[in-house]
XYZ file of C-alpha atoms in Angstrom:
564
model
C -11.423 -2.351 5.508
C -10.894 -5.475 7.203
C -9.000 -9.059 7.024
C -9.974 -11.763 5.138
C -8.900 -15.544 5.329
C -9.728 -18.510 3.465
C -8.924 -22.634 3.117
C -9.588 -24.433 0.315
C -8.812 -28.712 0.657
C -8.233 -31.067 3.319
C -6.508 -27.871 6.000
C -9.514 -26.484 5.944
C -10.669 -26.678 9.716
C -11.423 -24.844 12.911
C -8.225 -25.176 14.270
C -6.387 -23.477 11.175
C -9.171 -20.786 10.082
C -9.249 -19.737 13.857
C -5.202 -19.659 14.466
C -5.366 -17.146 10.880
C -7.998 -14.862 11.972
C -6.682 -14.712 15.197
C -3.537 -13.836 13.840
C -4.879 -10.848 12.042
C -7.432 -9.150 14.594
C -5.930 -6.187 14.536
C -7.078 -5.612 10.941
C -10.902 -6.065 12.279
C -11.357 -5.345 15.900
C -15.240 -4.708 15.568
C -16.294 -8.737 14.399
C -14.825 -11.930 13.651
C -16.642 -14.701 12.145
C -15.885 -17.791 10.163
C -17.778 -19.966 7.196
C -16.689 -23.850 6.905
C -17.084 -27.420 5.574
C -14.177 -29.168 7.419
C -11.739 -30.498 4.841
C -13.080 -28.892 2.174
C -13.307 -24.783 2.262
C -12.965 -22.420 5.199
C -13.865 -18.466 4.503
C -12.595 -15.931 7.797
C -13.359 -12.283 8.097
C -12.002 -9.781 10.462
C -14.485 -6.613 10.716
C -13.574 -3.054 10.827
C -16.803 -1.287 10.330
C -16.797 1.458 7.830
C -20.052 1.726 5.987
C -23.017 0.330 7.140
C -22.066 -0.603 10.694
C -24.887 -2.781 11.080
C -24.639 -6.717 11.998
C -26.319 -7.400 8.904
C -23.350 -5.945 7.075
C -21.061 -8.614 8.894
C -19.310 -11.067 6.907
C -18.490 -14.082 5.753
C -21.719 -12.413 3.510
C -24.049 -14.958 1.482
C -26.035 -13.719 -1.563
C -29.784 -14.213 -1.044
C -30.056 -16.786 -3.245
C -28.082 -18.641 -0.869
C -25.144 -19.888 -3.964
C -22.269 -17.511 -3.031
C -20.260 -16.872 0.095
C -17.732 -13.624 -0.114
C -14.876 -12.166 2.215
C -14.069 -8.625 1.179
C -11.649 -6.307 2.605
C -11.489 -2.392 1.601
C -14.348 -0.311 -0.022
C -16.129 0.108 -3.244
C -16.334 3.873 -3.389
C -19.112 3.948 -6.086
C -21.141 1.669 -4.416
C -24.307 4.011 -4.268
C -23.925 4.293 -7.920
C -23.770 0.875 -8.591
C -26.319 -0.039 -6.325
C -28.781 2.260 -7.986
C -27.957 0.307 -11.170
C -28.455 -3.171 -9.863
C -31.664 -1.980 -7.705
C -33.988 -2.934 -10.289
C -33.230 -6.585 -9.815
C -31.537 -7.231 -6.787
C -33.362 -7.011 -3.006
C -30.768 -5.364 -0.715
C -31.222 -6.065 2.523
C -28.508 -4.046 3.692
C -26.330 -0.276 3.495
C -23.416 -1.801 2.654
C -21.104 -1.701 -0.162
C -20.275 -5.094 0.225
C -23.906 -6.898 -0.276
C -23.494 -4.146 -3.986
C -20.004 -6.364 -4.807
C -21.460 -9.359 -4.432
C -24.997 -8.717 -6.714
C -22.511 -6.764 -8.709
C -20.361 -10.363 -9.197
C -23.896 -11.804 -9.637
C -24.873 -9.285 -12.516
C -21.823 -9.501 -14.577
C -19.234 -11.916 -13.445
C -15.485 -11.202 -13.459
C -16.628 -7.414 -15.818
C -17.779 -6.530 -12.272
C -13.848 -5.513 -11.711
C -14.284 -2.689 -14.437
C -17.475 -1.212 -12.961
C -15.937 -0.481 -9.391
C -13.819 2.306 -8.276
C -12.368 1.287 -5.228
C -9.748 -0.541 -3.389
C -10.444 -4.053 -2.637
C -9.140 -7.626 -2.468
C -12.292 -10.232 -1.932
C -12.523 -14.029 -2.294
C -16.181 -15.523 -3.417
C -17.277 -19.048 -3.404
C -19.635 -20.172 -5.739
C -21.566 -23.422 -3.699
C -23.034 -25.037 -6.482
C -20.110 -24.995 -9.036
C -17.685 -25.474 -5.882
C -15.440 -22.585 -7.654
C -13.646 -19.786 -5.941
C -12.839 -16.638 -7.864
C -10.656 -14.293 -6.176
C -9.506 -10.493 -7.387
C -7.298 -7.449 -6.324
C -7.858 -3.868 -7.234
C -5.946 -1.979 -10.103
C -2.919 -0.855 -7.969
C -2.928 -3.216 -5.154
C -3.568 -1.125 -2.494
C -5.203 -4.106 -0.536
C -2.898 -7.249 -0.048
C -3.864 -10.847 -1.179
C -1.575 -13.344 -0.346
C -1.439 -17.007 -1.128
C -0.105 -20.600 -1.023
C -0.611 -23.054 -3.252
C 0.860 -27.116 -3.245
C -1.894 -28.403 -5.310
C -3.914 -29.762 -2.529
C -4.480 -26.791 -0.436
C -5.028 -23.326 -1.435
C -4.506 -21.146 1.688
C -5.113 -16.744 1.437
C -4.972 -13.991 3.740
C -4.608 -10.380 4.150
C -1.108 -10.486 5.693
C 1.532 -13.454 5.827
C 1.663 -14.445 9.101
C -2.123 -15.376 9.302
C -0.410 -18.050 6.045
C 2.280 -19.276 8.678
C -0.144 -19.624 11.438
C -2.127 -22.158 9.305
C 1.140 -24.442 9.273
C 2.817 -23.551 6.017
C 6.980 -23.278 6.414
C 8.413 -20.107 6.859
C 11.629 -20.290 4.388
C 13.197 -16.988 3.090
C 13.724 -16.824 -0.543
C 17.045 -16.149 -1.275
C 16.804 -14.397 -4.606
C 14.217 -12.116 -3.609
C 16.595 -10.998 -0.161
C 19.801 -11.226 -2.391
C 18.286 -8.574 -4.653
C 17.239 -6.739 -1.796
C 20.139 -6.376 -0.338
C 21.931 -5.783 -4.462
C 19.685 -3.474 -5.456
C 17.080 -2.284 -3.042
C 14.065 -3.759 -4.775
C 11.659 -5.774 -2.692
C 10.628 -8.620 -5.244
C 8.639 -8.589 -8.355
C 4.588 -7.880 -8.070
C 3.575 -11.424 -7.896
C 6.336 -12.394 -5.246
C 7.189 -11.976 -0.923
C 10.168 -13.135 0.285
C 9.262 -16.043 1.496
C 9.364 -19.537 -0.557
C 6.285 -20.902 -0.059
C 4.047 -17.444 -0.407
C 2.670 -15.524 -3.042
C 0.972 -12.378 -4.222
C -1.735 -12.098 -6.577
C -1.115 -9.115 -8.501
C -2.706 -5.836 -8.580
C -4.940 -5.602 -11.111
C -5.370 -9.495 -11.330
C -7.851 -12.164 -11.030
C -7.723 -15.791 -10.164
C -10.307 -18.826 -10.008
C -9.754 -22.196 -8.758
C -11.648 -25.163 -9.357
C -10.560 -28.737 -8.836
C -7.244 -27.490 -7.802
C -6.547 -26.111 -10.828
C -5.238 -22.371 -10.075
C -5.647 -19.858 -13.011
C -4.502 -16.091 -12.875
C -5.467 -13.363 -15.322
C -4.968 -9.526 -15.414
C -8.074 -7.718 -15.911
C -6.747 -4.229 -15.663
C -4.771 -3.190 -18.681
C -3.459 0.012 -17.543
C -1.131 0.082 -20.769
C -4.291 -0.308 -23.162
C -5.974 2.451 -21.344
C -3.310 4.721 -21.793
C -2.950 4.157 -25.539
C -6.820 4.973 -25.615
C -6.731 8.354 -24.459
C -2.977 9.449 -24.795
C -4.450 11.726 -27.743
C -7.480 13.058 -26.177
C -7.598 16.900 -24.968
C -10.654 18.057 -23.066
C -11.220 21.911 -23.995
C -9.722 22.750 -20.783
C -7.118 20.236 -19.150
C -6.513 22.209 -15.692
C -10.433 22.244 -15.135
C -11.102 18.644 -15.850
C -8.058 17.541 -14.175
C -9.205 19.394 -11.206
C -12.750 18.332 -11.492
C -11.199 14.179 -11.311
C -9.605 15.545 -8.170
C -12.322 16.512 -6.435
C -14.503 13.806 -6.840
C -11.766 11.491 -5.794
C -11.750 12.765 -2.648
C -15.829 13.463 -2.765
C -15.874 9.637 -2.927
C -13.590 9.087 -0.111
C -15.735 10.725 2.039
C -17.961 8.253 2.152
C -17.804 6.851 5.499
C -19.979 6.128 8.599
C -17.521 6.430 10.967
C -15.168 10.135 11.407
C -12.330 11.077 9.136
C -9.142 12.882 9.259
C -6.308 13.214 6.605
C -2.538 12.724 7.848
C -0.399 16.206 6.604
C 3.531 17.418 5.619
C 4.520 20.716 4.530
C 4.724 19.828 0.810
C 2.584 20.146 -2.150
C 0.805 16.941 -2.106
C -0.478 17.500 1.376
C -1.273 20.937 0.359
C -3.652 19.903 -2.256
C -5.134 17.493 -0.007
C -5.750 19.965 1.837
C -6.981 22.392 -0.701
C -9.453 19.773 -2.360
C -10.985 18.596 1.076
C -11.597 22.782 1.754
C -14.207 22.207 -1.070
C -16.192 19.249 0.005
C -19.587 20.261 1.034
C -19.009 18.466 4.836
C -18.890 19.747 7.910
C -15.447 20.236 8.586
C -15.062 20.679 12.424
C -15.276 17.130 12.932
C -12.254 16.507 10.371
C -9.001 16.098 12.493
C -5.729 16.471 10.632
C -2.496 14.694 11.979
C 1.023 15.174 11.138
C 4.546 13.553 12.804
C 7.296 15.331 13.888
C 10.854 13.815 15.679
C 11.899 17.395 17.321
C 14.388 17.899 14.581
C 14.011 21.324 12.974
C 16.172 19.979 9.908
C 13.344 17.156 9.087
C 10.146 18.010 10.849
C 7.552 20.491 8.214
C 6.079 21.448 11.464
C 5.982 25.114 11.011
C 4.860 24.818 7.272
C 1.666 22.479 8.544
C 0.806 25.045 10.885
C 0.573 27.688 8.326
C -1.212 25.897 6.448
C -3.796 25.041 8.796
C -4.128 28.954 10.164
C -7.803 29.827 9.850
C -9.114 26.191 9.022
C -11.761 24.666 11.095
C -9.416 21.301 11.583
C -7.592 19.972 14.800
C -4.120 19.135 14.465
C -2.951 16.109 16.032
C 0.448 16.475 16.539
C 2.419 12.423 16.467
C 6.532 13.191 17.953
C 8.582 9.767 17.916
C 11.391 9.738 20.149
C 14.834 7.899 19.563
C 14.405 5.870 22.357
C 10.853 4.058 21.066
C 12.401 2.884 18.062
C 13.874 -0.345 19.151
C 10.688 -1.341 20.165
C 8.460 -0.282 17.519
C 11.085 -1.229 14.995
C 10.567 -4.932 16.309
C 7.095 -5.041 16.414
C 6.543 -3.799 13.054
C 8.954 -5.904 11.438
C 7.387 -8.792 12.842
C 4.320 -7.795 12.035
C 5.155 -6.864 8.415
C 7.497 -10.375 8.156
C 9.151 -8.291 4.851
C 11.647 -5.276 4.964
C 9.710 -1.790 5.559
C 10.630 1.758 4.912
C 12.819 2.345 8.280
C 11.949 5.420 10.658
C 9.760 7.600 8.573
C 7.830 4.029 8.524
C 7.606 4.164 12.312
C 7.218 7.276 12.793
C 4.346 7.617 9.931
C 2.920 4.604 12.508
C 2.224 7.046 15.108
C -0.178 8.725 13.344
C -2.597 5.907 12.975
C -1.753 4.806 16.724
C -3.011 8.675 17.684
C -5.725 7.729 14.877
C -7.345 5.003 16.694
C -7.367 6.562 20.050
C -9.741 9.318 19.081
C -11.603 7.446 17.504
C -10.902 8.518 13.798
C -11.028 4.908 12.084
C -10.532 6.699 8.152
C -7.366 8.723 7.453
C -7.266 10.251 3.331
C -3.394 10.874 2.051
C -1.261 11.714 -0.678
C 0.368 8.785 -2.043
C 0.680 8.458 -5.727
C 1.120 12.062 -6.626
C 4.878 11.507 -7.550
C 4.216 8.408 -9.392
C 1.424 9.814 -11.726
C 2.376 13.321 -11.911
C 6.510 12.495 -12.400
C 7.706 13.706 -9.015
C 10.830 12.145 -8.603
C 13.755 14.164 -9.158
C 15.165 11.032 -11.186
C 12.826 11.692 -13.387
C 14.619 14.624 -14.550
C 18.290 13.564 -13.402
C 18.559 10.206 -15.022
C 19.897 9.098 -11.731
C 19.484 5.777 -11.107
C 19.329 5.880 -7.648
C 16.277 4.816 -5.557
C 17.274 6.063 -2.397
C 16.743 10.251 -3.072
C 19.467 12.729 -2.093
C 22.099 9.822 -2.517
C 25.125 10.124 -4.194
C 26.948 7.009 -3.785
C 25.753 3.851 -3.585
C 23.245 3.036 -0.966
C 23.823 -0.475 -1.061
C 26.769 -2.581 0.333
C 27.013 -6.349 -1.665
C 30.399 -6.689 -0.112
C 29.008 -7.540 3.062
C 27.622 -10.586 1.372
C 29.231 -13.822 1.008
C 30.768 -14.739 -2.187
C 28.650 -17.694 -3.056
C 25.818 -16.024 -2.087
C 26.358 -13.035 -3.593
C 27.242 -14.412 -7.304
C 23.978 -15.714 -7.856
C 22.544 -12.435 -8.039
C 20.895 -11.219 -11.638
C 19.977 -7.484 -11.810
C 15.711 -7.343 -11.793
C 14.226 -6.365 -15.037
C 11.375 -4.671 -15.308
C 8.535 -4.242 -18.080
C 9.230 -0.961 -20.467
C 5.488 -1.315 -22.042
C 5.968 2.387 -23.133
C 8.577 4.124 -26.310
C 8.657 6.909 -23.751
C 11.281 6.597 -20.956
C 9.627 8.902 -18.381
C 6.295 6.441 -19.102
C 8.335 3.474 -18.384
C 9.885 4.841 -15.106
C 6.232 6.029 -14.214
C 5.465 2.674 -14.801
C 7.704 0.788 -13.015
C 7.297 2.913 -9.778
C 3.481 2.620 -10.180
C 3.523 -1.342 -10.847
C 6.683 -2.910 -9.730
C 8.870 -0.789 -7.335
C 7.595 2.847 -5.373
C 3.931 2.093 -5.057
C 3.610 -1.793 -4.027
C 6.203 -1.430 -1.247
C 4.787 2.177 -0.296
C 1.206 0.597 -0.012
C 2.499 -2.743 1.509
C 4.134 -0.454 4.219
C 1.210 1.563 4.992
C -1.569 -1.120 4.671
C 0.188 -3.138 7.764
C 1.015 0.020 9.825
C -2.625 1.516 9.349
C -4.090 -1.850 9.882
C -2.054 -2.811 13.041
C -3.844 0.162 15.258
C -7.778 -0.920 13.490
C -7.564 2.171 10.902
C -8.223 2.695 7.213
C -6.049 4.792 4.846
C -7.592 5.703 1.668
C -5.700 7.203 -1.165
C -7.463 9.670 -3.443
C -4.196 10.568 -5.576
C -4.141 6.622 -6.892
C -8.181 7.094 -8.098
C -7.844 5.006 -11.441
C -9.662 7.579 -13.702
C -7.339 10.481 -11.845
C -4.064 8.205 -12.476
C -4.908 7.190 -16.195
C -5.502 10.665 -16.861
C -2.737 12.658 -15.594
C -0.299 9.868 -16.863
C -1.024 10.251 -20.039
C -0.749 13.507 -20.500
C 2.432 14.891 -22.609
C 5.640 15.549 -20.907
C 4.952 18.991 -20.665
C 1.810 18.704 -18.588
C 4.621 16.817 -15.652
C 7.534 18.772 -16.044
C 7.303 22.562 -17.577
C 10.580 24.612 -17.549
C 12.099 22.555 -15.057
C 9.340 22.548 -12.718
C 8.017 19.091 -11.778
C 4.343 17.804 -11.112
C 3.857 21.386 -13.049
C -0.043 20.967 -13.175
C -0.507 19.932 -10.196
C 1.306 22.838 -8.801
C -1.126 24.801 -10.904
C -4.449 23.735 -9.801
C -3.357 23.854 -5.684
C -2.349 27.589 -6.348
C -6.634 28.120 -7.333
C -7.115 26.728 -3.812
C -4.410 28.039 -1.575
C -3.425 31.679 -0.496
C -0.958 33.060 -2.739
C 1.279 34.114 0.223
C 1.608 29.891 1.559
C 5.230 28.970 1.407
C 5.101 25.148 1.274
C 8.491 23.399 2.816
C 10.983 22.780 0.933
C 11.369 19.295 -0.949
C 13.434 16.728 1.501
C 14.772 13.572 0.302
C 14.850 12.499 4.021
C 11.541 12.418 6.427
C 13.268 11.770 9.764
C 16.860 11.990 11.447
C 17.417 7.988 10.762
C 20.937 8.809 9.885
C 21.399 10.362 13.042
C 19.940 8.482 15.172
C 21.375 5.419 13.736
C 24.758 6.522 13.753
C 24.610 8.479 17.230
C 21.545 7.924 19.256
C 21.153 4.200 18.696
C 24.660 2.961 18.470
C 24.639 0.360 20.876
C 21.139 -0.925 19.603
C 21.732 -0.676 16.062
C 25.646 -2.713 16.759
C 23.231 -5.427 18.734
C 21.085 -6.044 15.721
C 23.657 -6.082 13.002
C 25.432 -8.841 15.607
C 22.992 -11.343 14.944
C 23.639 -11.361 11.497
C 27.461 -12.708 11.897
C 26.753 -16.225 11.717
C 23.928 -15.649 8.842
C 25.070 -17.482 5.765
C 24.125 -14.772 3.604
C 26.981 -12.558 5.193
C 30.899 -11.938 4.969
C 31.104 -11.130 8.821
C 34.359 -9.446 8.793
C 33.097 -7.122 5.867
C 30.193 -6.740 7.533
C 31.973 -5.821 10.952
C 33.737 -3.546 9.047
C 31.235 -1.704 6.702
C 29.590 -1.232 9.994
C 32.167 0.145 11.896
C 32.701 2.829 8.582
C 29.125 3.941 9.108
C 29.479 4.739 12.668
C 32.949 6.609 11.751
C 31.272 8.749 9.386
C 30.436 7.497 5.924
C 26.829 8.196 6.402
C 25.814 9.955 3.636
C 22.921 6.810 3.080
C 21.963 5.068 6.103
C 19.382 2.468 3.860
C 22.524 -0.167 4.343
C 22.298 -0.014 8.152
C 18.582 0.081 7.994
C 18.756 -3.057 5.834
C 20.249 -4.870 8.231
C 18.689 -4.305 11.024
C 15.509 -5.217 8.856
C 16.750 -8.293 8.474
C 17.809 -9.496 11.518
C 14.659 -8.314 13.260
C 12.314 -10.152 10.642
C 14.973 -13.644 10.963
C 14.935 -13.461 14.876
């Protein structure tokens, strides 16, 4: 995994490729190099070494035949196996996976996308043609962002390396006025900034002559109809089977590995599936955070799990008193709202990561998306903030003028099934981009890789869809899933009980951080966007005792951290 960074037009120089890689170094400590043609194109690559760590594997990477230049950040899992199909008439001169994407763009164009498993967003250049054809993996796990004004294209892995190559920082008010409305954080294809873009997961693009086309290329909804009717003889094996080798295939490293661990289910099968790779597991290190709050931390559950199991536990506490800090560096770092404390406090896990050296965490993000988690997926509540009640949000805070303008988002209902169409929503426009967004920039920042084995494609297509039953069985939710981990796991493990809250933020916001939290929200009074003696007062509530939701505080303190 690694940063990438590219110029195409007159911007493309020293000055700006340098100022854009040197704003994302964090993402790849290991090597930094550049590719360029002043005023013309510009390709940048920050290096974190993960397979092959050879200088040979080092990038900007040119084919042999000496026509295509590629950046590439994340991995191609099935790169042995696609290797072994391209050997017969491509020389490899490198271990890598990334020399395999490049022959494998070479051997069948844009249909390369459908042969990898992986997670990946890469940029190639075709010299000849003087065409650049860019792509992002099925669920977006890595980032590509993008400007456009017709003259210059300018991407990146992250959006300041964009702003550090001169392009205007202006929020974009419809994307924060929905934000603060309704809690959502922009549609797939937009940031909330003006001037920047995403390209969406499962997308392509090609420019040529400045003439900017974007495709999908992963039709999730066609895939589904496919096989929505096709039973293996035994679901629970073959379901279990796609688990397994989607963390077999995360394994593949050079570097060591650890997995980051809760109490619950999903970590448990973790867990449970990486018990049954054939590796040797004393140099595996688990990690888990706590805050020293028996009501939140899974602690105890963790432990018990790990009783008897060759793995070290790395244990990650966040105090109260590092949050004002770490809250401000990762908000400027992410320049977009993030998940509040259990963000930062999931941050000191890759922080504890890096230190010892463990460069590849595995963990279980997607389970509740594919395998219907949610408890709104039972409830029909339409809440996105879990174990609320009332409203999380607070529009009367906003001013008037501002706040009319708002239009509720609507998202795609591909699906005549509405638990299919809340699956996909979380899985392509709400839970999952912001979840990987979130975890991309706070693994990144400390020079680590996360991998996610729960959003394997062939693992996701399959479990989702499955009938209803297969989710949610008398009640019980993620039902299979619950199945399979009991094969693995000792009948007597009591798992912690489901939380809709990680960490004490409520607490701490409302108590521990008073003074900090009132300091933040104060720069926001002379912000047009706000009705300052509504928000004075809504404020002032919070602190008195309506804190069921704290997401409102958090929200603003987002804000004005990301603004300063």
């Amino acid at each position: 995994m690694c940063g990438i960074a590219g110029i195409i037009g007159h911007k493309a120089n020293q000055q700006n490729i340098s100022k854009m890689l040197e704003m994302q170094k964090h993402r790849g400590p290991d090597f930094t190099n550049k590719w360029l043609l002043d005023n013309q194109i510009a390709l940048g690559h920050n290096r974190l070494s993960i397979i092959d760590l050879s200088e040979g594997a080092n990038q900007p990477f040119f084919s042999d035949c000496g026509n295509f230049v590629m950046v590439f950040n994340g991995e191609i899992y099935n790169y042995l196996e696609l290797r072994k199909l391209l050997q017969p008439k491509y020389t490899f001169k490198t271990q890598s996976d990334s020399e395999v994407l490049l022959n494998a763009y070479r051997e069948w164009g844009k249909s390369c996308l459908n042969h990898c498993n992986g997670m990946f967003a890469f940029a190639i250049w075709n010299i000849k043609e003087q065409k650049l054809f860019a792509a992002r993996d099925r669920f977006g796990v890595k980032p590509f962002y993008y400007f456009f004004d017709k003259e210059n294209f300018i991407f990146s892995s992250e959006i300041n390396s964009i702003f550090a190559s001169g392009v205007e920082k202006k929020p974009k008010d419809t994307v924060w006025l929905n934000f603060f409305s309704e809690g959502s954080y922009g549609l797939p294809s937009e940031t909330f900034w003006c001037s920047i873009q995403q390209l969406e997961a499962g997308h392509y693009l090609t420019l040529k002559d400045n003439h900017l086309q974007i495709n999908k290329w992963y039709h999730f909804e066609e895939r589904i109809a496919r096989i929505q009717n096709n039973f293996q003889n035994n679901e629970e094996e073959y379901i279990t089977n796609l688990l397994l080798q989607a963390i077999n295939l995360r394994f593949r490293a050079d570097v060591p590995i650890g997995f980051n661990l809760s109490g619950g289910l999903d970590s448990s099968t973790l867990l449970a599936l990486i018990d049954q790779q054939n590796i040797d597991k004393s140099t595996i290190e688990a990690f888990t955070f706590i805050t020293n709050d028996g009501r939140y931390d899974e602690l105890p559950w963790v432990k018990s799990m790990l009783e008897q199991r060759p793995y070290h536990l790395n244990i990650c506490a966040l105090s109260a008193n590092e949050v004002p800090d770490l809250a401000y560096k990762i908000a400027q770092h992410q320049v977009e709202p993030y998940g509040g404390i259990p963000t930062i406090a999931y941050s000191k896990i890759f922080k504890t990561a890096s230190e010892k050296g463990v460069k590849v965490l595995l963990d279980g993000q997607g389970s509740d998306e594919a395998w219907a988690g949610y408890d709104y997926y039972v409830s029909n509540s339409q809440n996105i903030v879990q174990g609320v009640t009332n409203s999380p949000f607070r529009a009367n805070v906003l001013d008037d003028d501002f706040a009319k303008q708002y239009q509720k988002t609507a998202y795609p209902k591909p699906f005549e099934d509405t638990l299919l169409n809340l699956q996909y929503r979380d899985l392509f426009c709400t839970k999952i981009p912001r979840a990987l967004r979130f975890n991309d920039r706070i693994s990144m920042l400390y020079g680590t890789e996360l991998r996610e084995p729960f959003l394997d494609y062939e693992l996701v297509e399959y479990v989702f869809s499955r009938p209803q039953n297969f989710k949610i069985k008398d009640g019980i939710q993620k039902w299979m899933l619950r199945k399979i981990a009991e094969k693995f796991l000792q009948k007597d493990l009591v798992l912690a009980p489901k939380r809709p809250l990680q960490t004490p933020q409520r607490e701490w916001l409302s108590k521990d951080l008073k003074e900090w939290v009132s300091a933040e929200v104060a720069l926001l009074k002379n912000n047009q966007w706000f009705n300052k003696k509504e928000l004075q007062s809504e404020l002032a509530n919070f602190f008195n005792g309506d804190n069921q939701s704290s997401f409102h505080i958090w929200q603003w303190i987002n804000t004005a951290q990301i603004l300063k």
